[in-house]
PDB file of C-alpha atoms in Angstrom:
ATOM      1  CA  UNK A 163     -15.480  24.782   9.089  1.00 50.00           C
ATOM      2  CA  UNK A 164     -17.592  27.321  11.105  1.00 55.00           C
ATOM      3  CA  UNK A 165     -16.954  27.114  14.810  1.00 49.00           C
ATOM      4  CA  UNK A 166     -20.413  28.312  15.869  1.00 61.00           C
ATOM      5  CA  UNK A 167     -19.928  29.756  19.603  1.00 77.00           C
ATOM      6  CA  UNK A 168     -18.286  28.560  22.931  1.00 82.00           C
ATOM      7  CA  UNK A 169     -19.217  24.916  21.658  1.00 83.00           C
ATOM      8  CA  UNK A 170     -17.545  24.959  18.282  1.00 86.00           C
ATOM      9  CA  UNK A 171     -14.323  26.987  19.951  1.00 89.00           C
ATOM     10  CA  UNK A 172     -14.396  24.042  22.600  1.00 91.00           C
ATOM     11  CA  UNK A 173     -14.589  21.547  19.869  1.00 92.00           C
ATOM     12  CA  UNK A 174     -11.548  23.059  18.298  1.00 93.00           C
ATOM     13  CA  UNK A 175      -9.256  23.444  21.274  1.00 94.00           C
ATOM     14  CA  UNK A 176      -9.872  19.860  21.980  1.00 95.00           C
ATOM     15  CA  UNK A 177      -8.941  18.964  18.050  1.00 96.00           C
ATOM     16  CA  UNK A 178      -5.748  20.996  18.438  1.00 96.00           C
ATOM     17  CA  UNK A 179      -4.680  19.414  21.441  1.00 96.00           C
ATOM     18  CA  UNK A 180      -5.234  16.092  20.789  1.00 97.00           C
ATOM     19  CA  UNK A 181      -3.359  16.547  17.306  1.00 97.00           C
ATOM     20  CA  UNK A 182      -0.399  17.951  19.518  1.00 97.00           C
ATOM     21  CA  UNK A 183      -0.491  14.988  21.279  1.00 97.00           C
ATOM     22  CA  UNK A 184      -0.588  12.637  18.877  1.00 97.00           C
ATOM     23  CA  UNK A 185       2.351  14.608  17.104  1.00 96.00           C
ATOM     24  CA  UNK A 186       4.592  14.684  19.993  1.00 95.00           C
ATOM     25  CA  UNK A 187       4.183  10.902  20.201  1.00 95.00           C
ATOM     26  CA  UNK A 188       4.909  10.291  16.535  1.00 93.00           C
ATOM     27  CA  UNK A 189       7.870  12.254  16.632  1.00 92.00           C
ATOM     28  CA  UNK A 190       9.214  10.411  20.037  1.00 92.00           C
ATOM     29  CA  UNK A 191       8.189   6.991  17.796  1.00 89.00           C
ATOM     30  CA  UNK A 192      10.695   8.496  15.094  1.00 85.00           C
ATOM     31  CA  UNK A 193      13.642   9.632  17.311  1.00 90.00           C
ATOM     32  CA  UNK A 194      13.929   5.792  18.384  1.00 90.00           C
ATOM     33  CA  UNK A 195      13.914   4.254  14.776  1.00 88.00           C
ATOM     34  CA  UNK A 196      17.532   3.613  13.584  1.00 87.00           C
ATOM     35  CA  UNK A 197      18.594   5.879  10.939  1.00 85.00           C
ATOM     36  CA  UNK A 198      18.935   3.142   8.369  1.00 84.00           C
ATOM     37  CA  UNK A 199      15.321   3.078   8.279  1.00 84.00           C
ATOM     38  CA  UNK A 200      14.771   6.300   7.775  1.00 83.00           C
ATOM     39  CA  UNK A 201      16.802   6.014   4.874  1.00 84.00           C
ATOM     40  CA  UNK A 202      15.163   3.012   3.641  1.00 86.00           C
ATOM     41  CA  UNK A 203      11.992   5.134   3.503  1.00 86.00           C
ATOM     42  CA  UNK A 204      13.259   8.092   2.199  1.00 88.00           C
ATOM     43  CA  UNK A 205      14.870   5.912  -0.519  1.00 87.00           C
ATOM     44  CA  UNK A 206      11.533   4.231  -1.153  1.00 88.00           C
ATOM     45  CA  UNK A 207       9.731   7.389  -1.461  1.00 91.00           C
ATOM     46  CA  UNK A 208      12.248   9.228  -3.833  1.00 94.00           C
ATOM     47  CA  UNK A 209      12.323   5.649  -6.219  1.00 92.00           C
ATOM     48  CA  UNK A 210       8.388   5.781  -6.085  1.00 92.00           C
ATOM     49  CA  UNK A 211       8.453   9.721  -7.213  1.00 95.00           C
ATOM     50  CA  UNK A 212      11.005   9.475  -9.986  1.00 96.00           C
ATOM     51  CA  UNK A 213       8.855   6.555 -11.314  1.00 96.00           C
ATOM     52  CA  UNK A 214       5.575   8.861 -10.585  1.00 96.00           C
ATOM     53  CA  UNK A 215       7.353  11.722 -12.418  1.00 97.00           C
ATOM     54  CA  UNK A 216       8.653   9.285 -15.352  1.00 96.00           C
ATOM     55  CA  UNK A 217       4.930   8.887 -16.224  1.00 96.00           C
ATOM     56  CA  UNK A 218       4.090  11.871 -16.255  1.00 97.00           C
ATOM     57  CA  UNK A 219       6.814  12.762 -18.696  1.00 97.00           C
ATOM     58  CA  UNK A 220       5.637   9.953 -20.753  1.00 97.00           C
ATOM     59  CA  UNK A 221       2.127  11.020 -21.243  1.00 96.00           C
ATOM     60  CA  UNK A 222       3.388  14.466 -22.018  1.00 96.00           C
ATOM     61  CA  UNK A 223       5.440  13.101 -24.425  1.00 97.00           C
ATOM     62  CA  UNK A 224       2.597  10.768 -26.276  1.00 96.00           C
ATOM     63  CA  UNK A 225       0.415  13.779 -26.249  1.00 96.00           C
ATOM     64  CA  UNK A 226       3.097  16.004 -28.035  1.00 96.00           C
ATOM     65  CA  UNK A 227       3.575  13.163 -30.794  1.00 96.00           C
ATOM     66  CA  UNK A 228       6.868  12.566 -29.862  1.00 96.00           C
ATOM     67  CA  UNK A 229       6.083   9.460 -29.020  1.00 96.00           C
ATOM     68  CA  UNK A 230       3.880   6.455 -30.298  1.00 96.00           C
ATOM     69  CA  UNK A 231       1.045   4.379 -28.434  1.00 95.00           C
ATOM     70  CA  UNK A 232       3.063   1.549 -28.772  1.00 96.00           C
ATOM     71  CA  UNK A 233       6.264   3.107 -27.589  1.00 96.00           C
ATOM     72  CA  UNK A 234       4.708   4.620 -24.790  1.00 96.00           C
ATOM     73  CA  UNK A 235       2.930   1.672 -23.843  1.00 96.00           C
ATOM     74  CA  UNK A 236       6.374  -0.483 -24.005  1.00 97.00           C
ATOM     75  CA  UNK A 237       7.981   2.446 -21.869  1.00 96.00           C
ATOM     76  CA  UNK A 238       5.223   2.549 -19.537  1.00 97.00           C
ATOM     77  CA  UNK A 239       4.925  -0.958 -18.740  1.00 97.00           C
ATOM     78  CA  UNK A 240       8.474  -0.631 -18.500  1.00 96.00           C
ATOM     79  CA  UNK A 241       8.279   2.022 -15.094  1.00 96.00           C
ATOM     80  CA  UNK A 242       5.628   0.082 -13.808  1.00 96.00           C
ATOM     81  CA  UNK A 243       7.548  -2.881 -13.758  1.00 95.00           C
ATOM     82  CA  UNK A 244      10.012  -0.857 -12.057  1.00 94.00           C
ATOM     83  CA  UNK A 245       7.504  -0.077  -9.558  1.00 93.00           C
ATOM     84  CA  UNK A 246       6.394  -3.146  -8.481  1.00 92.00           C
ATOM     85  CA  UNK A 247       9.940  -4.251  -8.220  1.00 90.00           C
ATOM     86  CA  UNK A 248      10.351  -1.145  -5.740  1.00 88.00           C
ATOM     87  CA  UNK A 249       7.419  -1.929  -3.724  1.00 87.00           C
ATOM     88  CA  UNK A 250       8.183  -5.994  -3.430  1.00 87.00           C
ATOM     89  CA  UNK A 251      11.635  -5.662  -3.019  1.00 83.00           C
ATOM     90  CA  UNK A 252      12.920  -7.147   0.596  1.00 83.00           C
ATOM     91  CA  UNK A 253      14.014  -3.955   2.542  1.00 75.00           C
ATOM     92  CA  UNK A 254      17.397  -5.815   3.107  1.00 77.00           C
ATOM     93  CA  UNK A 255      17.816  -5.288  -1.094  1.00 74.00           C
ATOM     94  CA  UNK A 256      17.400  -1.567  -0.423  1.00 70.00           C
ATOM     95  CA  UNK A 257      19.879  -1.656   2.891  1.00 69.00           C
ATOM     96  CA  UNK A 258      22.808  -3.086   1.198  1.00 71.00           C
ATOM     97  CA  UNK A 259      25.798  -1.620  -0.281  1.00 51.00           C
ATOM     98  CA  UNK A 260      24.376  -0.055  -4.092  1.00 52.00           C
ATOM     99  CA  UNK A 261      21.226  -2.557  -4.008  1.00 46.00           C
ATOM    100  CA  UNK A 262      19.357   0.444  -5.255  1.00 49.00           C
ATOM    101  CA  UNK A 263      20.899   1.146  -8.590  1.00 47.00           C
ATOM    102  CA  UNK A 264      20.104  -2.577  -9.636  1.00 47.00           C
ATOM    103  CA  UNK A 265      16.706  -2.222  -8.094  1.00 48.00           C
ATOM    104  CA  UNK A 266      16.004   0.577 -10.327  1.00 46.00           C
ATOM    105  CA  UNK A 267      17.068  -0.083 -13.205  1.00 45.00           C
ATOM    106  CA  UNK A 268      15.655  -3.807 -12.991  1.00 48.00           C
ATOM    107  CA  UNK A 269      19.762  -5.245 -13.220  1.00 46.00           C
ATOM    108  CA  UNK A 270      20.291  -3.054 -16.246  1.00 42.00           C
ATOM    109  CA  UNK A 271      23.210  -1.576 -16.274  1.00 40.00           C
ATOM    110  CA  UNK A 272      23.507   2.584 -17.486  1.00 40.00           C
ATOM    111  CA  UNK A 273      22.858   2.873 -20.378  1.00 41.00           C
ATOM    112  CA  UNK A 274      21.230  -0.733 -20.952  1.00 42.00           C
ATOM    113  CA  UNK A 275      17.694  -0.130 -23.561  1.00 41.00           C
ATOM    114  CA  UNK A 276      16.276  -1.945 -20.438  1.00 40.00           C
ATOM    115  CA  UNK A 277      16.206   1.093 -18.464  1.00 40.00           C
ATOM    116  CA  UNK A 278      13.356   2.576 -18.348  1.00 42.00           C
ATOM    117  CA  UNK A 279      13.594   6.215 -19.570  1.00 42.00           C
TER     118      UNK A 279
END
C-alpha cells in the first residue's frame, strides 16, 4: 500500500515494530516447547503435505487417462481417509516409537493394496 506522507510512514514504523514484537515473543514461546513437540508438528505437517501432494498426483493422473473415475475416486477416498486419521489421531500415537508408519498407511503394512498410493 501507498504510505501517503509523515502519517502513512508513521503508520508503518508502528506496523513494523509491533510485528517485531510480536515475533520476538513467538520465538521466546518456541525456545520453551520441548523438542518432541516440535517434532510432532513437523511430522503432522509433512503427513498432511504428502497426502496434499498424493492428490494432486491423482488428479493429474485421471486427467491423463491413466486412471479411471472410479479408480481415482477409490484412491482418493483412500488419502482422505488417511487424512482424517492424521488429523484425529491422539498426539501420543504420533510420539511413540514408529506410530507414524501405521498411522499412515492406516495399519497396512508396505506394500499392503490398502496403502494409499
Amino acid at each position: 500500500f501507498r504510505t501517503g506522507g509523515q502519517l502513512g510512514a508513521q503508520v508503518l514504523q508502528r506496523v513494523t515494530d509491533e510485528s517485531k514484537q510480536e515475533r520476538a515473543q513467538a520465538d521466546e514461546l518456541l525456545q520453551n516447547i520441548p523438542d518432541r513437540f516440535i517434532e510432532l508438528g513437523k511430522s503432522e505437517m509433512l503427513a498432511r503435505r504428502l497426502c496434499h501432494v498424493q492428490l494432486k498426483e491423482l488428479h493429474h493422473m485421471k486427467e491423463s487417462g491413466l486412471l479411471t473415475s472410479s479408480e481415482a475416486g477409490q484412491i482418493e477416498r483412500q488419502v482422505l481417509e488417511a487424512s482424517r486419521q492424521i488429523a484425529d489421531a491422539p498426539k501420543e500415537t504420533w510420539l511413540s516409537h514408529g506410530a507414524g508408519a501405521a498411522l499412515f498407511l492406516g495399519g497396512a503394512e508396505p506394500g499392503d493394496a490398502r496403502r494409499p498410493m
